[in-house]
Structure formats: C-alpha cells, structure tokens
Amino acid sequence: MTGAEPDEAMAARVRASLQRQGMMATLGVELVAIERGRVRMALRHDERLTQQHGFLHAGAVASVLDSACGYAAYSVMPPEASVLTVTYTINLMAPAAGLRFTMTGQVVRAGRTLVVCRGEAFADDADRPFAAMQATLTALHDRPGING
Amino acid sequence: MTGAEPDEAMAARVRASLQRQGMMATLGVELVAIERGRVRMALRHDERLTQQHGFLHAGAVASVLDSACGYAAYSVMPPEASVLTVTYTINLMAPAAGLRFTMTGQVVRAGRTLVVCRGEAFADDADRPFAAMQATLTALHDRPGING
Amino acid sequence: MTGAEPDEAMAARVRASLQRQGMMATLGVELVAIERGRVRMALRHDERLTQQHGFLHAGAVASVLDSACGYAAYSVMPPEASVLTVTYTINLMAPAAGLRFTMTGQVVRAGRTLVVCRGEAFADDADRPFAAMQATLTALHDRPGING
Amino acid sequence: MTGAEPDEAMAARVRASLQRQGMMATLGVELVAIERGRVRMALRHDERLTQQHGFLHAGAVASVLDSACGYAAYSVMPPEASVLTVTYTINLMAPAAGLRFTMTGQVVRAGRTLVVCRGEAFADDADRPFAAMQATLTALHDRPGING
C-alpha cells in the first residue's frame, strides 16, 4: 500500500496524527521510533493508570499497543488515507509490573483495505513480552470529518 | 462458582475493588448497576480521552468494557478470589460518537478457574452496540499482594 | 445492507453457497434454520472428527461456527456480494461432549463492508453454550472467480 | 514449564497425542518438525476441504494452526499434563490458494497453567503468511479420561 512518499513525510504524518489524540497525552505516551510497518512507543508507570492490584491497567497497555499497531498500519497506507481499528485481541500474560513499558507494533500483512499487525509489550529491560496483540486495521478514504 | 455470599456483600466487594483502580478514576467511570454475572458502567465523552478524529479513543472504550466484563466475572467468583483478564477480543463497529456511553459486561459461562464474558458498548440512547467484546478472565487464589 | 430480495431467494442463495463447500459435506453439516441475520446448523459426533481425548475437535466446532456466522452475515448482504471471514475469536469453554451439536450465528451489526457476528455452540439439549465466537466478515464485490 | 524430559521423549509424546486425533487423519495432516516450543505441520489442498470459492476452508486452516499451537504448548508442559485450547483468534489475510500449506506454532510465553502461542500459515513457497493465529492453551492435570 506504500507509494513514493519519503520516509520523513510518513513519520511527520504519524506524529501529526498522534498529537491529535487527547488519550495519548492523558496516558503520557512517547513515540520512540518509527519506520515503515514498525512503530515503538513507551509509557511510564503512573498511579493514575493502575488497576486494583497496583499494576498498570490492562486498558492503558491495550491503548498503547493498539496505537502502536494502528500507526504501524498507517505508516504503510497512502498519505490521504485515515486509519481505524476494526478489531484486536490482546493476551495479558503477566502483570504490567515495572517503571517503563515499551510497546511495539508491526505489520504482518497489508491488503487493499485491511492491514493485520502484531504488537508486543515489554516491562523495563525484559526480553519476553508481558502482553501480545493481534490487530486488524482498516484504511478509510474520503470520509468527511475523518482524517489522519 | 457462587456461594452463600449475600448480594449486598458481593456488590460491596465489586465497588471496593473498582475504587482501587486509579485508571477508572482517571477515565471518570461510573458503576451504574451490578447483579450476579452482570455489570453496567458509564463513561462521558471527554477531550482528554479522544483519538485523532475527536471520537472517544478505543482504548478508553476497551478499558471500561474490560472492567465491566471483569467485574461481571468477579461477581460470580468466591469472595476470597482475585480476578485477572487473560485475554479479550474487541470489535469497534462504529466510532464512539456521543455524550454518554454505557458499557455492559455479562457472564457467558463460568468454569472452575476461567470465566468467559461478553461486553457491549452503547452511545447515548442507541439500541445497537458500537463495540462488542468477548473476554476470558481467571480467578486467582492465594497470591501474595494480589487481592480484589 | 438488505434490499428488496425476498426471504426465499435469500435462503436459496445461502443453501447454494453452502452446497459448494466441500468442507461442510466432509463434516456432515446440516443447515437447520435460516432467517435474515440468523442461521442455525447442526453436526453429529463422528470418530473422524475427534481430538486426542475423544471429544469433537475444536477445528470441527470452529468450522461450523464460522460457517454459521458467515451465512448469517451473507444473509444480510446484497445478493451480488460474496462473503469472506476476516477474523474470528473462539472460546472453547467445555469439551464438545455429546451426540449432536447445534451451532448458531447471529449478526450483531452490519456496516458498509464489514459485518460482526456472534456464534454459540450447544451440545445435545444443553442451554448453556460450550463454545462462543465473535467473528468479522467482509462483503466482496466484483472479484473474478469469487462468488457466493 | 519444562523439566528434565529428553527431547526424544517429548517428540514421541507429541506424536502419540497427534495420532489419537481422528480429525488430523481426516484432514491428512503431516507433522513436519518439532522442537521445544515450536511445531511445524503441513496440509495438502483437497476438494473435500474447500469453501464455496474452491479455496481451502478456513476451518481446515484453523484446525491445523490450532493443533500446531497446541502441540507447541504441549511440548513445554510437564509430561503428565494434558493440553486444551482455551481460546484463539485467527486472521485470514488472503485466500488459502495453493497445493501445499505449511502451518507453524510457536510459544510466546508459558505461565503456570496458561501458555500463549502464535501460529502462521503459508501457501507453497510464500514467505508472507496468509493466516495468523494468537492462541491461549491450558495445561490440565489429573482429569480422569483426559490425557495427552
């Protein structure tokens, strides 16, 4: 689904979309790295984002993994398209215990309108993920009021 | 998995666990109704919780649906158990456009340690859901530092 | 997504598509009932379809649930469209122990190209499902070699 | 979850369980390779296993991917445990068009009772998967009538 768009323009397009997400600011998400089909984000432990046992809430983990997958998909879409999540599945394999969490999103396969991505979440310096996502995103074209 | 626990004690147990979730306070979630195997929560539109097109972020929707499913499962677990989400799948069928969102969680079947629930999210007075969840929760027993 | 197509034409369209599936004949699937947005199928226990403990294999259960969801979606699509499964999630909540299994598929919400369905599988006369599915189907138009 | 079991004993344990699955014989599945945490299986195109457009049915693809994930999980479980699928999500990213299909299953993370795996399906010599699975398996202990 990629075209002749330079990598810098693609990265700027992703950053611009991310900055329009009030939710990412509320969570304090940082965009760490971006290349075509692959995005890495980070999130810090925060009392405001905990579940009942004091770990990071699955909802915060899922939000950032979903965004990492979404922007990985968006990075391979035509510049004029918008991206929406159709569905995702998340496995929470261990508590989100740590100070800093890294979330990666990666394109598995991009079709004409649907893109499938995988995401993984890591705590601090762990090399095994504590959460895994499989996500289906769609490219939208020419919808008034929807862009980015 | 239920026992002789009175409904009032069960409801108090759910409310106490919910109040320990920093994330639910950050999102501004309200617990609307609770009975055994069924929980209803509400969330208001908030600029701090938007995605790039101005709708409520899927992560906020998923967080509350996950909690509604989790507490529906918790309501049928023995009082001394803790509840954790193993995995869920969410379908986002339409943008979360509205002022107030109602999220329901309901037990489909409760096994010895695993409970499967379904969740649905509705905008304002809509009778068709804009999001649907299928979630797998687990009961934890006797884990130090984990309760509720 | 429905039009002016009579119910009989819709049901005939579903039956014609089902009869082209070699897999459904191999499994011995029976189409029990069909209305717009809702399909019920049946399957018998068969030594050829077992898993290692002698129960019906999850793959057989999933195949029929997927078809029930697929045809529920197909029943609300325009007559000229084809249906394909994009993704599904299945929970296997108890062993498929019984003689005859009933699988239902039902539309949750139909959008312009994507339809979300839920499926449930029941053993014999049980009223609680032993398996639950959440499926995403897509309508295809004008693809050479793809119809039904 | 692994112990001191030699690799040959583990592989023999997997093969013995697979041979008890009537479904795998009906589908004509071949076990290509097995190591701890990773299994590869193969399946041939067969008229008996098609969907309505003549491609391999998603149910056949899912059955073999589920088995590949299941045996990858089983390979890291204690020898006396049995394995059951709790839930999986499958994305069907392109039609299963080809003569021979390779399905891989791999452990992402193994916990005390739950194991999360990923599966991928490839047609002929393709290096991009046409289907992707994320599966949750459980280890069962001491259940009468359930072994392997």
PDB file of N, CA and C in Angstrom, chain D residues 33-102:
ATOM      1  N   ALA D  33       7.990 -30.993  11.662  1.00  0.00           N
ATOM      2  CA  ALA D  33       9.135 -30.771  12.547  1.00  0.00           C
ATOM      3  C   ALA D  33       8.644 -30.399  13.926  1.00  0.00           C
ATOM      4  N   ILE D  34       9.431 -30.783  14.921  1.00  0.00           N
ATOM      5  CA  ILE D  34       9.066 -30.448  16.295  1.00  0.00           C
ATOM      6  C   ILE D  34      10.308 -30.221  17.123  1.00  0.00           C
ATOM      7  N   GLU D  35      10.307 -29.096  17.821  1.00  0.00           N
ATOM      8  CA  GLU D  35      11.314 -28.845  18.842  1.00  0.00           C
ATOM      9  C   GLU D  35      10.578 -28.187  20.002  1.00  0.00           C
ATOM     10  N   ARG D  36      11.259 -28.002  21.133  1.00  0.00           N
ATOM     11  CA  ARG D  36      10.551 -27.444  22.293  1.00  0.00           C
ATOM     12  C   ARG D  36      10.029 -26.045  21.996  1.00  0.00           C
ATOM     13  N   GLY D  37       8.720 -25.894  22.064  1.00  0.00           N
ATOM     14  CA  GLY D  37       8.116 -24.579  21.886  1.00  0.00           C
ATOM     15  C   GLY D  37       7.839 -24.214  20.447  1.00  0.00           C
ATOM     16  N   ARG D  38       8.048 -25.154  19.518  1.00  0.00           N
ATOM     17  CA  ARG D  38       7.889 -24.820  18.102  1.00  0.00           C
ATOM     18  C   ARG D  38       7.537 -26.077  17.314  1.00  0.00           C
ATOM     19  N   VAL D  39       6.444 -26.001  16.566  1.00  0.00           N
ATOM     20  CA  VAL D  39       5.964 -27.153  15.792  1.00  0.00           C
ATOM     21  C   VAL D  39       5.637 -26.697  14.372  1.00  0.00           C
ATOM     22  N   ARG D  40       5.925 -27.560  13.391  1.00  0.00           N
ATOM     23  CA  ARG D  40       5.562 -27.247  12.001  1.00  0.00           C
ATOM     24  C   ARG D  40       4.780 -28.415  11.415  1.00  0.00           C
ATOM     25  N   MET D  41       3.636 -28.113  10.805  1.00  0.00           N
ATOM     26  CA  MET D  41       2.775 -29.118  10.214  1.00  0.00           C
ATOM     27  C   MET D  41       2.497 -28.753   8.758  1.00  0.00           C
ATOM     28  N   ALA D  42       2.021 -29.745   7.984  1.00  0.00           N
ATOM     29  CA  ALA D  42       1.693 -29.480   6.586  1.00  0.00           C
ATOM     30  C   ALA D  42       0.375 -30.124   6.225  1.00  0.00           C
ATOM     31  N   LEU D  43      -0.262 -29.546   5.223  1.00  0.00           N
ATOM     32  CA  LEU D  43      -1.589 -29.951   4.767  1.00  0.00           C
ATOM     33  C   LEU D  43      -1.630 -29.735   3.258  1.00  0.00           C
ATOM     34  N   ARG D  44      -2.274 -30.666   2.534  1.00  0.00           N
ATOM     35  CA  ARG D  44      -2.376 -30.524   1.072  1.00  0.00           C
ATOM     36  C   ARG D  44      -3.758 -30.016   0.682  1.00  0.00           C
ATOM     37  N   HIS D  45      -3.824 -29.312  -0.430  1.00  0.00           N
ATOM     38  CA  HIS D  45      -5.134 -28.929  -0.962  1.00  0.00           C
ATOM     39  C   HIS D  45      -5.936 -30.186  -1.258  1.00  0.00           C
ATOM     40  N   ASP D  46      -7.234 -30.146  -0.965  1.00  0.00           N
ATOM     41  CA  ASP D  46      -8.072 -31.330  -1.087  1.00  0.00           C
ATOM     42  C   ASP D  46      -9.509 -30.852  -1.338  1.00  0.00           C
ATOM     43  N   GLU D  47     -10.129 -31.390  -2.372  1.00  0.00           N
ATOM     44  CA  GLU D  47     -11.510 -30.993  -2.721  1.00  0.00           C
ATOM     45  C   GLU D  47     -12.463 -31.170  -1.553  1.00  0.00           C
ATOM     46  N   ARG D  48     -12.154 -32.125  -0.679  1.00  0.00           N
ATOM     47  CA  ARG D  48     -13.044 -32.381   0.452  1.00  0.00           C
ATOM     48  C   ARG D  48     -12.983 -31.289   1.509  1.00  0.00           C
ATOM     49  N   LEU D  49     -11.994 -30.393   1.390  1.00  0.00           N
ATOM     50  CA  LEU D  49     -11.757 -29.407   2.447  1.00  0.00           C
ATOM     51  C   LEU D  49     -11.928 -27.973   1.955  1.00  0.00           C
ATOM     52  N   THR D  50     -12.708 -27.777   0.904  1.00  0.00           N
ATOM     53  CA  THR D  50     -12.808 -26.448   0.306  1.00  0.00           C
ATOM     54  C   THR D  50     -13.978 -25.648   0.871  1.00  0.00           C
ATOM     55  N   GLN D  51     -13.882 -24.320   0.684  1.00  0.00           N
ATOM     56  CA  GLN D  51     -15.038 -23.456   0.938  1.00  0.00           C
ATOM     57  C   GLN D  51     -15.724 -23.187  -0.408  1.00  0.00           C
ATOM     58  N   GLN D  52     -16.674 -22.257  -0.426  1.00  0.00           N
ATOM     59  CA  GLN D  52     -17.537 -22.111  -1.596  1.00  0.00           C
ATOM     60  C   GLN D  52     -16.830 -21.543  -2.832  1.00  0.00           C
ATOM     61  N   HIS D  53     -15.638 -20.957  -2.661  1.00  0.00           N
ATOM     62  CA  HIS D  53     -14.917 -20.427  -3.821  1.00  0.00           C
ATOM     63  C   HIS D  53     -13.821 -21.367  -4.301  1.00  0.00           C
ATOM     64  N   GLY D  54     -13.727 -22.557  -3.709  1.00  0.00           N
ATOM     65  CA  GLY D  54     -12.759 -23.547  -4.156  1.00  0.00           C
ATOM     66  C   GLY D  54     -11.422 -23.496  -3.426  1.00  0.00           C
ATOM     67  N   PHE D  55     -11.256 -22.520  -2.524  1.00  0.00           N
ATOM     68  CA  PHE D  55     -10.022 -22.465  -1.727  1.00  0.00           C
ATOM     69  C   PHE D  55     -10.161 -23.388  -0.522  1.00  0.00           C
ATOM     70  N   LEU D  56      -9.032 -23.653   0.134  1.00  0.00           N
ATOM     71  CA  LEU D  56      -9.080 -24.432   1.376  1.00  0.00           C
ATOM     72  C   LEU D  56      -9.970 -23.689   2.384  1.00  0.00           C
ATOM     73  N   HIS D  57     -10.837 -24.420   3.064  1.00  0.00           N
ATOM     74  CA  HIS D  57     -11.764 -23.818   4.025  1.00  0.00           C
ATOM     75  C   HIS D  57     -11.005 -23.266   5.228  1.00  0.00           C
ATOM     76  N   ALA D  58     -11.449 -22.112   5.712  1.00  0.00           N
ATOM     77  CA  ALA D  58     -10.826 -21.515   6.895  1.00  0.00           C
ATOM     78  C   ALA D  58     -10.838 -22.486   8.071  1.00  0.00           C
ATOM     79  N   GLY D  59     -11.847 -23.339   8.127  1.00  0.00           N
ATOM     80  CA  GLY D  59     -11.933 -24.299   9.222  1.00  0.00           C
ATOM     81  C   GLY D  59     -10.797 -25.301   9.196  1.00  0.00           C
ATOM     82  N   ALA D  60     -10.375 -25.698   7.986  1.00  0.00           N
ATOM     83  CA  ALA D  60      -9.239 -26.609   7.884  1.00  0.00           C
ATOM     84  C   ALA D  60      -7.950 -25.891   8.276  1.00  0.00           C
ATOM     85  N   VAL D  61      -7.814 -24.659   7.795  1.00  0.00           N
ATOM     86  CA  VAL D  61      -6.634 -23.859   8.156  1.00  0.00           C
ATOM     87  C   VAL D  61      -6.568 -23.677   9.667  1.00  0.00           C
ATOM     88  N   ALA D  62      -7.698 -23.301  10.259  1.00  0.00           N
ATOM     89  CA  ALA D  62      -7.730 -23.044  11.698  1.00  0.00           C
ATOM     90  C   ALA D  62      -7.464 -24.314  12.495  1.00  0.00           C
ATOM     91  N   SER D  63      -7.999 -25.443  12.028  1.00  0.00           N
ATOM     92  CA  SER D  63      -7.783 -26.705  12.747  1.00  0.00           C
ATOM     93  C   SER D  63      -6.305 -27.035  12.854  1.00  0.00           C
ATOM     94  N   VAL D  64      -5.591 -26.864  11.753  1.00  0.00           N
ATOM     95  CA  VAL D  64      -4.178 -27.233  11.757  1.00  0.00           C
ATOM     96  C   VAL D  64      -3.341 -26.193  12.504  1.00  0.00           C
ATOM     97  N   LEU D  65      -3.677 -24.920  12.337  1.00  0.00           N
ATOM     98  CA  LEU D  65      -2.963 -23.897  13.115  1.00  0.00           C
ATOM     99  C   LEU D  65      -3.193 -24.102  14.613  1.00  0.00           C
ATOM    100  N   ASP D  66      -4.420 -24.418  14.980  1.00  0.00           N
ATOM    101  CA  ASP D  66      -4.750 -24.671  16.391  1.00  0.00           C
ATOM    102  C   ASP D  66      -3.934 -25.864  16.906  1.00  0.00           C
ATOM    103  N   SER D  67      -3.818 -26.913  16.089  1.00  0.00           N
ATOM    104  CA  SER D  67      -3.018 -28.064  16.511  1.00  0.00           C
ATOM    105  C   SER D  67      -1.541 -27.707  16.607  1.00  0.00           C
ATOM    106  N   ALA D  68      -1.042 -26.932  15.655  1.00  0.00           N
ATOM    107  CA  ALA D  68       0.376 -26.538  15.707  1.00  0.00           C
ATOM    108  C   ALA D  68       0.648 -25.727  16.974  1.00  0.00           C
ATOM    109  N   CYS D  69      -0.258 -24.800  17.300  1.00  0.00           N
ATOM    110  CA  CYS D  69      -0.093 -24.024  18.537  1.00  0.00           C
ATOM    111  C   CYS D  69      -0.245 -24.933  19.757  1.00  0.00           C
ATOM    112  N   GLY D  70      -1.219 -25.814  19.707  1.00  0.00           N
ATOM    113  CA  GLY D  70      -1.467 -26.700  20.835  1.00  0.00           C
ATOM    114  C   GLY D  70      -0.272 -27.598  21.132  1.00  0.00           C
ATOM    115  N   TYR D  71       0.337 -28.148  20.094  1.00  0.00           N
ATOM    116  CA  TYR D  71       1.476 -29.028  20.330  1.00  0.00           C
ATOM    117  C   TYR D  71       2.747 -28.248  20.673  1.00  0.00           C
ATOM    118  N   ALA D  72       2.856 -27.025  20.178  1.00  0.00           N
ATOM    119  CA  ALA D  72       3.974 -26.184  20.634  1.00  0.00           C
ATOM    120  C   ALA D  72       3.863 -25.964  22.141  1.00  0.00           C
ATOM    121  N   ALA D  73       2.635 -25.699  22.609  1.00  0.00           N
ATOM    122  CA  ALA D  73       2.417 -25.518  24.048  1.00  0.00           C
ATOM    123  C   ALA D  73       2.657 -26.822  24.803  1.00  0.00           C
ATOM    124  N   TYR D  74       2.129 -27.901  24.267  1.00  0.00           N
ATOM    125  CA  TYR D  74       2.250 -29.223  24.906  1.00  0.00           C
ATOM    126  C   TYR D  74       3.718 -29.608  25.054  1.00  0.00           C
ATOM    127  N   SER D  75       4.537 -29.197  24.101  1.00  0.00           N
ATOM    128  CA  SER D  75       5.955 -29.583  24.124  1.00  0.00           C
ATOM    129  C   SER D  75       6.716 -28.957  25.291  1.00  0.00           C
ATOM    130  N   VAL D  76       6.167 -27.894  25.878  1.00  0.00           N
ATOM    131  CA  VAL D  76       6.851 -27.284  27.023  1.00  0.00           C
ATOM    132  C   VAL D  76       6.141 -27.584  28.341  1.00  0.00           C
ATOM    133  N   MET D  77       5.096 -28.411  28.285  1.00  0.00           N
ATOM    134  CA  MET D  77       4.374 -28.765  29.517  1.00  0.00           C
ATOM    135  C   MET D  77       5.001 -30.005  30.153  1.00  0.00           C
ATOM    136  N   PRO D  78       4.744 -30.214  31.457  1.00  0.00           N
ATOM    137  CA  PRO D  78       5.234 -31.430  32.106  1.00  0.00           C
ATOM    138  C   PRO D  78       4.635 -32.657  31.412  1.00  0.00           C
ATOM    139  N   PRO D  79       5.379 -33.764  31.359  1.00  0.00           N
ATOM    140  CA  PRO D  79       4.928 -34.939  30.614  1.00  0.00           C
ATOM    141  C   PRO D  79       3.559 -35.458  31.026  1.00  0.00           C
ATOM    142  N   GLU D  80       3.176 -35.263  32.271  1.00  0.00           N
ATOM    143  CA  GLU D  80       1.911 -35.838  32.732  1.00  0.00           C
ATOM    144  C   GLU D  80       0.711 -34.927  32.461  1.00  0.00           C
ATOM    145  N   ALA D  81       0.963 -33.737  31.963  1.00  0.00           N
ATOM    146  CA  ALA D  81      -0.141 -32.796  31.715  1.00  0.00           C
ATOM    147  C   ALA D  81      -0.862 -33.117  30.410  1.00  0.00           C
ATOM    148  N   SER D  82      -2.104 -32.656  30.308  1.00  0.00           N
ATOM    149  CA  SER D  82      -2.834 -32.666  29.050  1.00  0.00           C
ATOM    150  C   SER D  82      -2.975 -31.221  28.594  1.00  0.00           C
ATOM    151  N   VAL D  83      -3.229 -31.039  27.298  1.00  0.00           N
ATOM    152  CA  VAL D  83      -3.342 -29.688  26.761  1.00  0.00           C
ATOM    153  C   VAL D  83      -4.732 -29.488  26.180  1.00  0.00           C
ATOM    154  N   LEU D  84      -5.312 -28.319  26.447  1.00  0.00           N
ATOM    155  CA  LEU D  84      -6.593 -27.938  25.846  1.00  0.00           C
ATOM    156  C   LEU D  84      -6.502 -26.490  25.369  1.00  0.00           C
ATOM    157  N   THR D  85      -7.168 -26.210  24.256  1.00  0.00           N
ATOM    158  CA  THR D  85      -7.240 -24.832  23.781  1.00  0.00           C
ATOM    159  C   THR D  85      -8.313 -24.084  24.563  1.00  0.00           C
ATOM    160  N   VAL D  86      -7.953 -22.928  25.127  1.00  0.00           N
ATOM    161  CA  VAL D  86      -8.918 -22.079  25.830  1.00  0.00           C
ATOM    162  C   VAL D  86      -9.616 -21.162  24.828  1.00  0.00           C
ATOM    163  N   THR D  87      -8.823 -20.504  23.994  1.00  0.00           N
ATOM    164  CA  THR D  87      -9.355 -19.552  23.017  1.00  0.00           C
ATOM    165  C   THR D  87      -8.285 -19.262  21.986  1.00  0.00           C
ATOM    166  N   TYR D  88      -8.711 -18.936  20.784  1.00  0.00           N
ATOM    167  CA  TYR D  88      -7.750 -18.403  19.802  1.00  0.00           C
ATOM    168  C   TYR D  88      -8.434 -17.394  18.914  1.00  0.00           C
ATOM    169  N   THR D  89      -7.605 -16.550  18.324  1.00  0.00           N
ATOM    170  CA  THR D  89      -8.034 -15.589  17.311  1.00  0.00           C
ATOM    171  C   THR D  89      -7.266 -15.887  16.046  1.00  0.00           C
ATOM    172  N   ILE D  90      -7.990 -15.960  14.919  1.00  0.00           N
ATOM    173  CA  ILE D  90      -7.332 -16.191  13.643  1.00  0.00           C
ATOM    174  C   ILE D  90      -7.685 -15.066  12.684  1.00  0.00           C
ATOM    175  N   ASN D  91      -6.676 -14.564  11.982  1.00  0.00           N
ATOM    176  CA  ASN D  91      -6.870 -13.629  10.872  1.00  0.00           C
ATOM    177  C   ASN D  91      -6.598 -14.365   9.577  1.00  0.00           C
ATOM    178  N   LEU D  92      -7.568 -14.272   8.659  1.00  0.00           N
ATOM    179  CA  LEU D  92      -7.439 -14.899   7.347  1.00  0.00           C
ATOM    180  C   LEU D  92      -7.138 -13.769   6.369  1.00  0.00           C
ATOM    181  N   MET D  93      -5.857 -13.605   6.026  1.00  0.00           N
ATOM    182  CA  MET D  93      -5.409 -12.388   5.346  1.00  0.00           C
ATOM    183  C   MET D  93      -5.458 -12.490   3.835  1.00  0.00           C
ATOM    184  N   ALA D  94      -5.551 -13.716   3.322  1.00  0.00           N
ATOM    185  CA  ALA D  94      -5.650 -13.950   1.881  1.00  0.00           C
ATOM    186  C   ALA D  94      -6.258 -15.340   1.728  1.00  0.00           C
ATOM    187  N   PRO D  95      -6.853 -15.623   0.547  1.00  0.00           N
ATOM    188  CA  PRO D  95      -7.405 -16.967   0.356  1.00  0.00           C
ATOM    189  C   PRO D  95      -6.302 -18.029   0.475  1.00  0.00           C
ATOM    190  N   ALA D  96      -6.681 -19.206   0.954  1.00  0.00           N
ATOM    191  CA  ALA D  96      -5.741 -20.324   1.072  1.00  0.00           C
ATOM    192  C   ALA D  96      -5.618 -20.987  -0.295  1.00  0.00           C
ATOM    193  N   ALA D  97      -4.903 -20.323  -1.186  1.00  0.00           N
ATOM    194  CA  ALA D  97      -4.755 -20.778  -2.564  1.00  0.00           C
ATOM    195  C   ALA D  97      -3.377 -21.389  -2.748  1.00  0.00           C
ATOM    196  N   GLY D  98      -3.319 -22.683  -3.084  1.00  0.00           N
ATOM    197  CA  GLY D  98      -2.035 -23.341  -3.270  1.00  0.00           C
ATOM    198  C   GLY D  98      -2.222 -24.843  -3.258  1.00  0.00           C
ATOM    199  N   LEU D  99      -1.104 -25.544  -3.332  1.00  0.00           N
ATOM    200  CA  LEU D  99      -1.158 -27.003  -3.333  1.00  0.00           C
ATOM    201  C   LEU D  99      -0.805 -27.572  -1.969  1.00  0.00           C
ATOM    202  N   ARG D 100       0.155 -26.913  -1.294  1.00  0.00           N
ATOM    203  CA  ARG D 100       0.622 -27.432  -0.008  1.00  0.00           C
ATOM    204  C   ARG D 100       0.761 -26.252   0.946  1.00  0.00           C
ATOM    205  N   PHE D 101       0.312 -26.465   2.168  1.00  0.00           N
ATOM    206  CA  PHE D 101       0.265 -25.390   3.147  1.00  0.00           C
ATOM    207  C   PHE D 101       1.096 -25.778   4.362  1.00  0.00           C
ATOM    208  N   THR D 102       1.914 -24.850   4.818  1.00  0.00           N
ATOM    209  CA  THR D 102       2.738 -25.088   5.998  1.00  0.00           C
ATOM    210  C   THR D 102       2.219 -24.243   7.142  1.00  0.00           C
TER     211      THR D 102
END
